[in-house]
PDB file of C-alpha atoms in Angstrom:
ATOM      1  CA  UNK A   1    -149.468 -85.521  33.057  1.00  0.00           C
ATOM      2  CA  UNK A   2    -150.788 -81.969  33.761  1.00  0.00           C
ATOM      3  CA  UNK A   3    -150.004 -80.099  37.493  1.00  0.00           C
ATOM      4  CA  UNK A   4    -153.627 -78.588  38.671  1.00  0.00           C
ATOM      5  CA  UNK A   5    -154.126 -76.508  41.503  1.00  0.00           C
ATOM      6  CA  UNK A   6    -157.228 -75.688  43.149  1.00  0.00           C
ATOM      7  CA  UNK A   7    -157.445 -72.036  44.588  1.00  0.00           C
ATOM      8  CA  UNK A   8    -160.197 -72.181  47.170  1.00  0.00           C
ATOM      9  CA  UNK A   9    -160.879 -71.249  50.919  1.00  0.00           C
ATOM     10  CA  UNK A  10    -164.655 -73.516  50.256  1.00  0.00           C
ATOM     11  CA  UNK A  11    -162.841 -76.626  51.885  1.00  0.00           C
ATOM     12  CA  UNK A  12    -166.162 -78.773  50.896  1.00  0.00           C
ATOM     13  CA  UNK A  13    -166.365 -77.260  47.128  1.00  0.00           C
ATOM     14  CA  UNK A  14    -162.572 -78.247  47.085  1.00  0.00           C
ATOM     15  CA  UNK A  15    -163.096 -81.768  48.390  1.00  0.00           C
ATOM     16  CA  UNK A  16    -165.643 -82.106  45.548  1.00  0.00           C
ATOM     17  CA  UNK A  17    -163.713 -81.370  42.774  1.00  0.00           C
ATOM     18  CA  UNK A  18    -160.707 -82.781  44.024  1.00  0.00           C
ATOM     19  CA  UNK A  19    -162.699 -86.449  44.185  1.00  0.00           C
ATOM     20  CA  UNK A  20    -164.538 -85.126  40.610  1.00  0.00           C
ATOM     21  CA  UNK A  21    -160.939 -84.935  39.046  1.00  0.00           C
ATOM     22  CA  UNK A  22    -159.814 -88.416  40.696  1.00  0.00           C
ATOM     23  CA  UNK A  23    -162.285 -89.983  39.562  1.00  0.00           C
ATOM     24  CA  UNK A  24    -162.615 -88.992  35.671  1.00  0.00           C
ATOM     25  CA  UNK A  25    -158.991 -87.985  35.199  1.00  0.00           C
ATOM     26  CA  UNK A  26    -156.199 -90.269  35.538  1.00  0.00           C
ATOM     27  CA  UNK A  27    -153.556 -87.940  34.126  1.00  0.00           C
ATOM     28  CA  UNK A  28    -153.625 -85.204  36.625  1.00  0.00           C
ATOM     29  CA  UNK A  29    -151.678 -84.161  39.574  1.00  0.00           C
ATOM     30  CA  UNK A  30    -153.380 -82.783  42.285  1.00  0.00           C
ATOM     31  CA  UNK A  31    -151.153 -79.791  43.820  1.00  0.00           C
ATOM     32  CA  UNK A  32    -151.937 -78.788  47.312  1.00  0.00           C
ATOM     33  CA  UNK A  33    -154.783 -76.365  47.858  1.00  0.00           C
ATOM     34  CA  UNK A  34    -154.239 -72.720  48.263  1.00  0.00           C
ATOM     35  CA  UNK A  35    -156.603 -71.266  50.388  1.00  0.00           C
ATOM     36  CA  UNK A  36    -154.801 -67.751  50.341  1.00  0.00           C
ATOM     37  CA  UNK A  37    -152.816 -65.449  48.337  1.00  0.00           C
ATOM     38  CA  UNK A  38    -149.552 -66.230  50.411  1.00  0.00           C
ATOM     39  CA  UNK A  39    -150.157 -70.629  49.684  1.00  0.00           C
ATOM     40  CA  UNK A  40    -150.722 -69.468  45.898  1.00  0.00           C
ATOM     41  CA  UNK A  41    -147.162 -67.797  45.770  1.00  0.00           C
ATOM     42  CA  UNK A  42    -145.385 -70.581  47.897  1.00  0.00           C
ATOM     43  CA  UNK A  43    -147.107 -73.082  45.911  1.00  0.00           C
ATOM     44  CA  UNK A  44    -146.089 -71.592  42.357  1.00  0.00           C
ATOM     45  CA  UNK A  45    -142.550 -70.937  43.429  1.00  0.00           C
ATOM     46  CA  UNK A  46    -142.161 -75.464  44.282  1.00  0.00           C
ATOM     47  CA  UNK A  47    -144.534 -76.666  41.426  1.00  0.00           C
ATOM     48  CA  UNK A  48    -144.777 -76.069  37.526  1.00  0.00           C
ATOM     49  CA  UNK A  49    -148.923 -75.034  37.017  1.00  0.00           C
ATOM     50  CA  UNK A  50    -150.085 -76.138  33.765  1.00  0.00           C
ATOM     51  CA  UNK A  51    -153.944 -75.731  35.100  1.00  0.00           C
ATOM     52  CA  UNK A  52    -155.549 -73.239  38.235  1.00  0.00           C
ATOM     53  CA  UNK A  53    -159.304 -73.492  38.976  1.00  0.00           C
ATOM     54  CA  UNK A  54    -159.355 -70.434  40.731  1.00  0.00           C
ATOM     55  CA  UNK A  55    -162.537 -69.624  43.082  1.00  0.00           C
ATOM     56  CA  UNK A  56    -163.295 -65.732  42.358  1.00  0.00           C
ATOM     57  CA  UNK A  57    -164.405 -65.235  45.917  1.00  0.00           C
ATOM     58  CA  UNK A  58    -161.374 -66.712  47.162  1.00  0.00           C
ATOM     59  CA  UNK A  59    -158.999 -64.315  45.311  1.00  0.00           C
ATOM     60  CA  UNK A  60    -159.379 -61.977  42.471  1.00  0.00           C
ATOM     61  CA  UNK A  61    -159.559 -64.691  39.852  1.00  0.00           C
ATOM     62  CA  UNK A  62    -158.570 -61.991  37.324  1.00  0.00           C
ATOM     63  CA  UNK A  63    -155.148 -60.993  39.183  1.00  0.00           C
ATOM     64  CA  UNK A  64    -154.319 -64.261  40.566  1.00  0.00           C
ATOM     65  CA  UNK A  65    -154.463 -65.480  36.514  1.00  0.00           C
ATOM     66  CA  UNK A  66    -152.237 -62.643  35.324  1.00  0.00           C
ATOM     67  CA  UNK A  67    -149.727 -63.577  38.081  1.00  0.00           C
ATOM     68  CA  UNK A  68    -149.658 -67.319  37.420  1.00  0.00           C
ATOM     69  CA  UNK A  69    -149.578 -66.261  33.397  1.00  0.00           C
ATOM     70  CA  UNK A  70    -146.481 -64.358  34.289  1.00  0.00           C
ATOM     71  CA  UNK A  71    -144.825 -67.749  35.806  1.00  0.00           C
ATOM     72  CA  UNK A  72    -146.538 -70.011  33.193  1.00  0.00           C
ATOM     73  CA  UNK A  73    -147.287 -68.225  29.917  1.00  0.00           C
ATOM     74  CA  UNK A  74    -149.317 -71.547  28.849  1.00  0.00           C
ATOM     75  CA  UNK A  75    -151.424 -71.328  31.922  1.00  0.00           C
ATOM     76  CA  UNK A  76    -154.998 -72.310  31.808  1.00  0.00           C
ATOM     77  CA  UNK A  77    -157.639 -71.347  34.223  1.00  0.00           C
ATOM     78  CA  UNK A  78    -161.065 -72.126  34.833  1.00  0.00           C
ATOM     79  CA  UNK A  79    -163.033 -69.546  37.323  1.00  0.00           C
ATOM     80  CA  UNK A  80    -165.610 -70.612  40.015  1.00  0.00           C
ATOM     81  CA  UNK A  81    -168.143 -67.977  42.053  1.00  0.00           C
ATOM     82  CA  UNK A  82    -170.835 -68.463  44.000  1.00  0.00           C
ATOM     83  CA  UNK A  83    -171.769 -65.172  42.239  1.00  0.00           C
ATOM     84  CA  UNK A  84    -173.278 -65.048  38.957  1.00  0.00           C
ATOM     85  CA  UNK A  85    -171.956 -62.031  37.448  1.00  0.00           C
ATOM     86  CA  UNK A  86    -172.457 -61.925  33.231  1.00  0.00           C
ATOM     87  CA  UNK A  87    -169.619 -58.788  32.893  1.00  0.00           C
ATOM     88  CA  UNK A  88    -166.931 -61.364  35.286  1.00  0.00           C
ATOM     89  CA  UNK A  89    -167.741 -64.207  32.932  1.00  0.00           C
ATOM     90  CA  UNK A  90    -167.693 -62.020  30.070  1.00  0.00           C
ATOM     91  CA  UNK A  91    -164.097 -60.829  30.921  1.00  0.00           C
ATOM     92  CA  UNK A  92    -162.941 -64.137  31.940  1.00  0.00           C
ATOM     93  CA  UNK A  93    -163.631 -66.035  28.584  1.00  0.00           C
ATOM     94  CA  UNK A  94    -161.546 -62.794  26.880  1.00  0.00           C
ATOM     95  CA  UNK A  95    -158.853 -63.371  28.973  1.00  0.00           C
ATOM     96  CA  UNK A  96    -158.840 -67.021  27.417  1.00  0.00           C
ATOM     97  CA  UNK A  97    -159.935 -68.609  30.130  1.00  0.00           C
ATOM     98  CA  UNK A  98    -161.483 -71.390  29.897  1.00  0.00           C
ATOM     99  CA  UNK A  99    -164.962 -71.234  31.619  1.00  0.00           C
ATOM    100  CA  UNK A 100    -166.441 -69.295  34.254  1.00  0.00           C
ATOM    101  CA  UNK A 101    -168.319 -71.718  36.776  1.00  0.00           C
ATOM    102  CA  UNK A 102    -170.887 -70.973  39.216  1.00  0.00           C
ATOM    103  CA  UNK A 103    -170.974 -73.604  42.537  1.00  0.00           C
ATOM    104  CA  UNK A 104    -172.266 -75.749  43.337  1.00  0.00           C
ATOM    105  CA  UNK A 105    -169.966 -77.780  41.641  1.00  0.00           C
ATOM    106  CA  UNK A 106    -171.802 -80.194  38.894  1.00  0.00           C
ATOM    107  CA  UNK A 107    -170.482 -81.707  35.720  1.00  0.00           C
ATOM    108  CA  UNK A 108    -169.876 -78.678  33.554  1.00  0.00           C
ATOM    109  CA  UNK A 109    -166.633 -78.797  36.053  1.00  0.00           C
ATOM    110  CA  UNK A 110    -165.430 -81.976  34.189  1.00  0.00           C
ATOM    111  CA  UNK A 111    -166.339 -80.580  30.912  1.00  0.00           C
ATOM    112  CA  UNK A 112    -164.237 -77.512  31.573  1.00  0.00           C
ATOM    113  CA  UNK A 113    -161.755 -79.471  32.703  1.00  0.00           C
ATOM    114  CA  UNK A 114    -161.544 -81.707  29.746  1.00  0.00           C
ATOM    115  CA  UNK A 115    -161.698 -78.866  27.554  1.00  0.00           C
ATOM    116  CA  UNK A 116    -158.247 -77.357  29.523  1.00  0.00           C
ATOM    117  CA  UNK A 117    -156.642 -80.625  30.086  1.00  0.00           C
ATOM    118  CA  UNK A 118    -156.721 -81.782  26.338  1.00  0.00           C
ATOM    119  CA  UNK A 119    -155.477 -78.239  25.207  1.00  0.00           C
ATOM    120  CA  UNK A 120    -152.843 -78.658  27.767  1.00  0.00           C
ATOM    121  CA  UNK A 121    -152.116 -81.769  26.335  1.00  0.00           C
ATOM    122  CA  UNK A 122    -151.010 -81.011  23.305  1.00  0.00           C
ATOM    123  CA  UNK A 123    -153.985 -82.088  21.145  1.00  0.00           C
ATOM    124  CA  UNK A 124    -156.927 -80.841  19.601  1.00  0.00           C
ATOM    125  CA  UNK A 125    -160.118 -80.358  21.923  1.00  0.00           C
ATOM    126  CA  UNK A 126    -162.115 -83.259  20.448  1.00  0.00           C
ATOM    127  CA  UNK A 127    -158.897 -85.689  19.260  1.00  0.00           C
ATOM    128  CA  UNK A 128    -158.250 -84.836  15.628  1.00  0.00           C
ATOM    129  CA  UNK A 129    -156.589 -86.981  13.812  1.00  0.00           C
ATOM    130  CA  UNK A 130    -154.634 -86.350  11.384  1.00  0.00           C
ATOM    131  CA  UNK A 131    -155.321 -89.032   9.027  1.00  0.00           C
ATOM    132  CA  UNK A 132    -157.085 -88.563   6.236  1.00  0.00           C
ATOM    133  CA  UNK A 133    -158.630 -91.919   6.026  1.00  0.00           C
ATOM    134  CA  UNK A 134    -160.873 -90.500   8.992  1.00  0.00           C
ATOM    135  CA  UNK A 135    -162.381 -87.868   6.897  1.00  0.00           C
ATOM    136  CA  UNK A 136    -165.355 -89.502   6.180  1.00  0.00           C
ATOM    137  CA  UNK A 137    -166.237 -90.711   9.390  1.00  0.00           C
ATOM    138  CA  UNK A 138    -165.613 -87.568  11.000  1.00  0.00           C
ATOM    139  CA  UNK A 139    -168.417 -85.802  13.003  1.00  0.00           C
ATOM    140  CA  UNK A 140    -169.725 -82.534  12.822  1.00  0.00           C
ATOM    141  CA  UNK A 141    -167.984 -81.220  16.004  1.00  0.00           C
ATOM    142  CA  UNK A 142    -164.464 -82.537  14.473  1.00  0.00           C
ATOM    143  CA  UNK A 143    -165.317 -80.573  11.032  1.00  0.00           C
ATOM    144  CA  UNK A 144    -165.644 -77.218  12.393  1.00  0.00           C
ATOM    145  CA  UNK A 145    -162.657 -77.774  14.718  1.00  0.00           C
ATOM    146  CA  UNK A 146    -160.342 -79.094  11.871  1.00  0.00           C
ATOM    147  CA  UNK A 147    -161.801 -76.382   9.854  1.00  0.00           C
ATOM    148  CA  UNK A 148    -160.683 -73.724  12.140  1.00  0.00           C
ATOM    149  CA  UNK A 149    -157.118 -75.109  13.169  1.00  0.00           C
ATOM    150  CA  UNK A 150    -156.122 -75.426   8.824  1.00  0.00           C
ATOM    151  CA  UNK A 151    -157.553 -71.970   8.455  1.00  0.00           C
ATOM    152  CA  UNK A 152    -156.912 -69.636  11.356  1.00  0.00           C
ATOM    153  CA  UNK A 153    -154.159 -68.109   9.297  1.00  0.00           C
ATOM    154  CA  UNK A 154    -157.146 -67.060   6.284  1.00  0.00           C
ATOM    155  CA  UNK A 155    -159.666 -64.137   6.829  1.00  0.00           C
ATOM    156  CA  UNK A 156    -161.301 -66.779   8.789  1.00  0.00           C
ATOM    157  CA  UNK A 157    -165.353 -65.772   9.621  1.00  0.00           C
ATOM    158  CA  UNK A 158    -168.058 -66.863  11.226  1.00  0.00           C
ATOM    159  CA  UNK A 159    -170.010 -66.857   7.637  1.00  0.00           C
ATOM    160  CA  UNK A 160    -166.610 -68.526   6.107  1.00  0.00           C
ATOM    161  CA  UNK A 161    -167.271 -71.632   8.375  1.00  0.00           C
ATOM    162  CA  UNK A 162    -171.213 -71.556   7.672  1.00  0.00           C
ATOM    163  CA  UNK A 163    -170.605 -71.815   4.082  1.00  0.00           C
ATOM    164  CA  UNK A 164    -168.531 -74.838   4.376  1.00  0.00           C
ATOM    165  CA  UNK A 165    -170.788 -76.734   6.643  1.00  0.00           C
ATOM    166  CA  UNK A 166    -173.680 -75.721   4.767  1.00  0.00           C
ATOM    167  CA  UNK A 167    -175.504 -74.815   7.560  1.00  0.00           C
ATOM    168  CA  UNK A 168    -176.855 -71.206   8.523  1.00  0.00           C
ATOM    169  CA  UNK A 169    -174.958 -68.556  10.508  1.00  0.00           C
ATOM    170  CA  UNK A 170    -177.141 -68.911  13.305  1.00  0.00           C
ATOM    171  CA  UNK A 171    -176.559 -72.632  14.069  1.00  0.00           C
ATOM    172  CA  UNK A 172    -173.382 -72.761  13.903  1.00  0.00           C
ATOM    173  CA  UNK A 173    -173.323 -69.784  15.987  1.00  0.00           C
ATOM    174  CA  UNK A 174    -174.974 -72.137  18.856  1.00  0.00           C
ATOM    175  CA  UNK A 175    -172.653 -75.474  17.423  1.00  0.00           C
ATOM    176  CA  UNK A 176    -169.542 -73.650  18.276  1.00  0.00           C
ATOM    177  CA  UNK A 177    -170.431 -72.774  21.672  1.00  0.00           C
ATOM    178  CA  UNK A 178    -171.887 -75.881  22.190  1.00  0.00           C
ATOM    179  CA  UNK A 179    -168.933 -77.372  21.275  1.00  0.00           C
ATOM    180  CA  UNK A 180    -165.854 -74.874  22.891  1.00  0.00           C
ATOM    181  CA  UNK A 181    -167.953 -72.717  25.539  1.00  0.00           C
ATOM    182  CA  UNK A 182    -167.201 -69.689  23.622  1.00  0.00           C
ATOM    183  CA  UNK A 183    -168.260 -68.166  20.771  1.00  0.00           C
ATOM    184  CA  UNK A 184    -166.350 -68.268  17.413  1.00  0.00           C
ATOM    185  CA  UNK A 185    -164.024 -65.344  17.619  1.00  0.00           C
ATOM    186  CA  UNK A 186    -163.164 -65.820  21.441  1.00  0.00           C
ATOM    187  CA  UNK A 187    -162.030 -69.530  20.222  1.00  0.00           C
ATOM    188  CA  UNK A 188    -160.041 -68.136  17.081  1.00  0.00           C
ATOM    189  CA  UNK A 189    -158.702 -65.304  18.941  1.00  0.00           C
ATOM    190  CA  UNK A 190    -156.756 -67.749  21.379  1.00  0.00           C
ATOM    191  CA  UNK A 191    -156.088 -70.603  18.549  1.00  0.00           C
ATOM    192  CA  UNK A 192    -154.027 -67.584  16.968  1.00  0.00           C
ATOM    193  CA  UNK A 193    -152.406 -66.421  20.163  1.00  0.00           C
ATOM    194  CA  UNK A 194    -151.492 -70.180  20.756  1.00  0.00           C
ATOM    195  CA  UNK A 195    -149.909 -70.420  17.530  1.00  0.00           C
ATOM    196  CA  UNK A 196    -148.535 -66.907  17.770  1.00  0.00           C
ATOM    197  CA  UNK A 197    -146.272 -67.713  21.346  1.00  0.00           C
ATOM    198  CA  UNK A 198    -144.955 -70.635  19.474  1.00  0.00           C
ATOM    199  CA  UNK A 199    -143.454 -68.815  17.181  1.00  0.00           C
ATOM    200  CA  UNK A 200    -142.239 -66.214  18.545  1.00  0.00           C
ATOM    201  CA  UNK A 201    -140.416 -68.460  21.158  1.00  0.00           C
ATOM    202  CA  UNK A 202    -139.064 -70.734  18.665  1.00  0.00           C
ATOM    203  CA  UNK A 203    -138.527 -68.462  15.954  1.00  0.00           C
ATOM    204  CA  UNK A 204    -136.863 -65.173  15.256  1.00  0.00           C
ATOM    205  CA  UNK A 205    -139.718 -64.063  12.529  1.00  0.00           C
ATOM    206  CA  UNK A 206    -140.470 -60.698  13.244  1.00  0.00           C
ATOM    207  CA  UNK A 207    -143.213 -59.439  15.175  1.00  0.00           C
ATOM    208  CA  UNK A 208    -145.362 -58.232  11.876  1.00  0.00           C
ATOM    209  CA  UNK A 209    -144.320 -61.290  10.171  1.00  0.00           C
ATOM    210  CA  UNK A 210    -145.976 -63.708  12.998  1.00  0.00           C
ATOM    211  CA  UNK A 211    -148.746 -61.560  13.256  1.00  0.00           C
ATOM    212  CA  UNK A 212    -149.260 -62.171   9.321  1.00  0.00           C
ATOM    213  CA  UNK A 213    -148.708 -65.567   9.909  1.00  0.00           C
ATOM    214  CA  UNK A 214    -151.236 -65.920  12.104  1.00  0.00           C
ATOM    215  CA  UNK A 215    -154.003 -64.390  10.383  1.00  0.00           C
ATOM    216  CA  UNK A 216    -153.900 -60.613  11.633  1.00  0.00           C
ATOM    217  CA  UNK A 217    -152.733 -58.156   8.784  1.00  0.00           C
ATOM    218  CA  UNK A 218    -152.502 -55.089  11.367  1.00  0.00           C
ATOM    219  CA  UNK A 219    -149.314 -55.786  13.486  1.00  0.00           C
ATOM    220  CA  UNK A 220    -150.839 -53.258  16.316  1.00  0.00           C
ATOM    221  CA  UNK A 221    -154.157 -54.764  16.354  1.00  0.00           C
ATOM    222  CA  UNK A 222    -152.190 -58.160  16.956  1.00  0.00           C
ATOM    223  CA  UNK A 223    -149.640 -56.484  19.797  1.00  0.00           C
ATOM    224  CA  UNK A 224    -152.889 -55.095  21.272  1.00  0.00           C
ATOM    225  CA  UNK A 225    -155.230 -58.676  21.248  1.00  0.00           C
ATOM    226  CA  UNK A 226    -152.291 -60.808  22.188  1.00  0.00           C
ATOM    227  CA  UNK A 227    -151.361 -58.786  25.404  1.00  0.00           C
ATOM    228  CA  UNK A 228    -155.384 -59.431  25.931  1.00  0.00           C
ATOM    229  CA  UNK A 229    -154.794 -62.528  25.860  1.00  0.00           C
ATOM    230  CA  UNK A 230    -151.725 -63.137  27.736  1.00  0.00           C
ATOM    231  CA  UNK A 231    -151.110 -60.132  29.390  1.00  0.00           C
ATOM    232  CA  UNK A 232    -147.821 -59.419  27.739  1.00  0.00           C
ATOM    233  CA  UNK A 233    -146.843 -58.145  24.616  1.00  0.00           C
ATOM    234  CA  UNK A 234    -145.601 -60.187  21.910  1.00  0.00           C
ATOM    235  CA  UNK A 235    -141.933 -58.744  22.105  1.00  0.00           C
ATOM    236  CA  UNK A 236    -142.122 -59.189  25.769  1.00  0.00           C
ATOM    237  CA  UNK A 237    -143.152 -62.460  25.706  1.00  0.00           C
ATOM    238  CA  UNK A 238    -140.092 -63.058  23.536  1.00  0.00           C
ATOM    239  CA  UNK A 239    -137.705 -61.313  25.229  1.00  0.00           C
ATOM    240  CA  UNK A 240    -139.152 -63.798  28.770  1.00  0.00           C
ATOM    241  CA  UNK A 241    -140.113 -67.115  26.517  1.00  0.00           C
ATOM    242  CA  UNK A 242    -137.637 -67.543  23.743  1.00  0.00           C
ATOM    243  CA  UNK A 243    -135.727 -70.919  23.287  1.00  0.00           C
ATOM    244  CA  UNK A 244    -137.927 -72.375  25.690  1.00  0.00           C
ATOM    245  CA  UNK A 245    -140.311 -75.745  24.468  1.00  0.00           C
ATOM    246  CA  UNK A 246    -144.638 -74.724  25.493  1.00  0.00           C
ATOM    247  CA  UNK A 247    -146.580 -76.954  26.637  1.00  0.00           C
ATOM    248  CA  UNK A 248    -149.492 -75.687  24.757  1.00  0.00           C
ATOM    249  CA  UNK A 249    -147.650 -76.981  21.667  1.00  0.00           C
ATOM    250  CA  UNK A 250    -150.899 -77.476  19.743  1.00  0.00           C
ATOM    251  CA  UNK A 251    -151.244 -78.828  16.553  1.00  0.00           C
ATOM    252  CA  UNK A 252    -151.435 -77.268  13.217  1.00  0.00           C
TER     253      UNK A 252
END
């Protein structure tokens, strides 16, 4: 099951997502509403948030995240505005969030939801198998996914993944965000961070040794992207995380 909150002072935007998530969603857990920055905090400190849709006119969409992230480093948050603003959406998808959504509310809600839910879940965001009897019937969108999540740890490129598929630069380019809403290096950027807070809460590799792990070979570049990411930096997020299980235990 997976806790979702709705931040949102739009009570008829709220009423429609709440009856979009009931009705394609079975394994979700409505939290109450918070209409205001005081409901958000009383709300987080009785509940465990695995998921915030988080209206940006509402709240600061950007601050409410980083405190939530604080209380749940394995947070996922999807942004709505009734303002399209490229530089907000920009910003959000660096943050690692997982869309940015202008209302009204139609179904790119319940693909963005899908897409947080199954990471939240604890599998891959299209379902891959493990089982290599499946190779050959698998489809193009679970090749470049697989493809990513065996080689994140490799000087992984966008021209890497063309040559394998065969295909040119540019349409892949347009498969990937097709497929993950982002574009190749915002997607590999927070597979590695994933991995990354796994190991440094279950593991007492050191810092430079997870960032090699992971597929960065400068340990400052990695302290500097991961507290991008996250908001924290990676000793940080030991020193708070350590010993405890993730939910965003992803596979690899």
């Amino acid at each position: 099951m997976c806790n979702v909150i709705i931040v949102d002072n739009d009570i008829e935007s709220s009423e429609i997502m709440k009856e979009m998530i009931r009705e394609h969603f079975a394994n979700v857990i409505l939290l109450p509403i918070a209409t205001t920055r005081l409901e958000l905090i009383e709300i987080a400190d009785k509940y465990s948030i695995e998921l915030a849709i988080i209206n940006h006119d509402t709240l600061d969409c950007f601050k409410a995240h980083k405190f939530l992230l604080e209380r749940f480093p394995n947070l996922k948050s999807i942004v709505t505005s009734r303002k399209a603003d490229f530089k907000n959406a920009q910003k959000a998808l660096r943050l690692g969030m997982i869309d940015y959504l202008l209302k009204p509310i139609d179904a790119d809600f319940v693909y963005a939801l899908d897409r947080g839910i199954k990471s939240i879940n604890q599998v891959s965001l299209l379902d891959i198998e493990n089982n290599d009897n499946q190779n050959t019937s698998l489809t193009l969108q679970h090749k470049v996914l697989r493809f990513i999540h065996k080689n994140y740890a490799e000087s992984l490129t966008l021209d890497v993944l063309a040559n394998y598929l065969n295909m040119s630069k540019y349409h892949v380019s347009r498969l990937v965000k097709s497929i993950l809403g982002m574009n190749f290096s915002e997607y590999l950027l927070i597979y590695r961070v994933e991995v990354a807070k796994k190991e440094l809460s279950t593991t007492d590799y050191p810092i430079s040794e997870v960032a090699m792990n992971v597929g960065f070979n400068d340990s400052t570049y990695f302290t500097k992207k991961f507290k991008e990411v996250t908001g924290l930096t990676p000793k940080r997020y030991r020193q708070t995380y350590q010993g405890q299980v993730t939910i965003a235990d992803i596979q690899v």
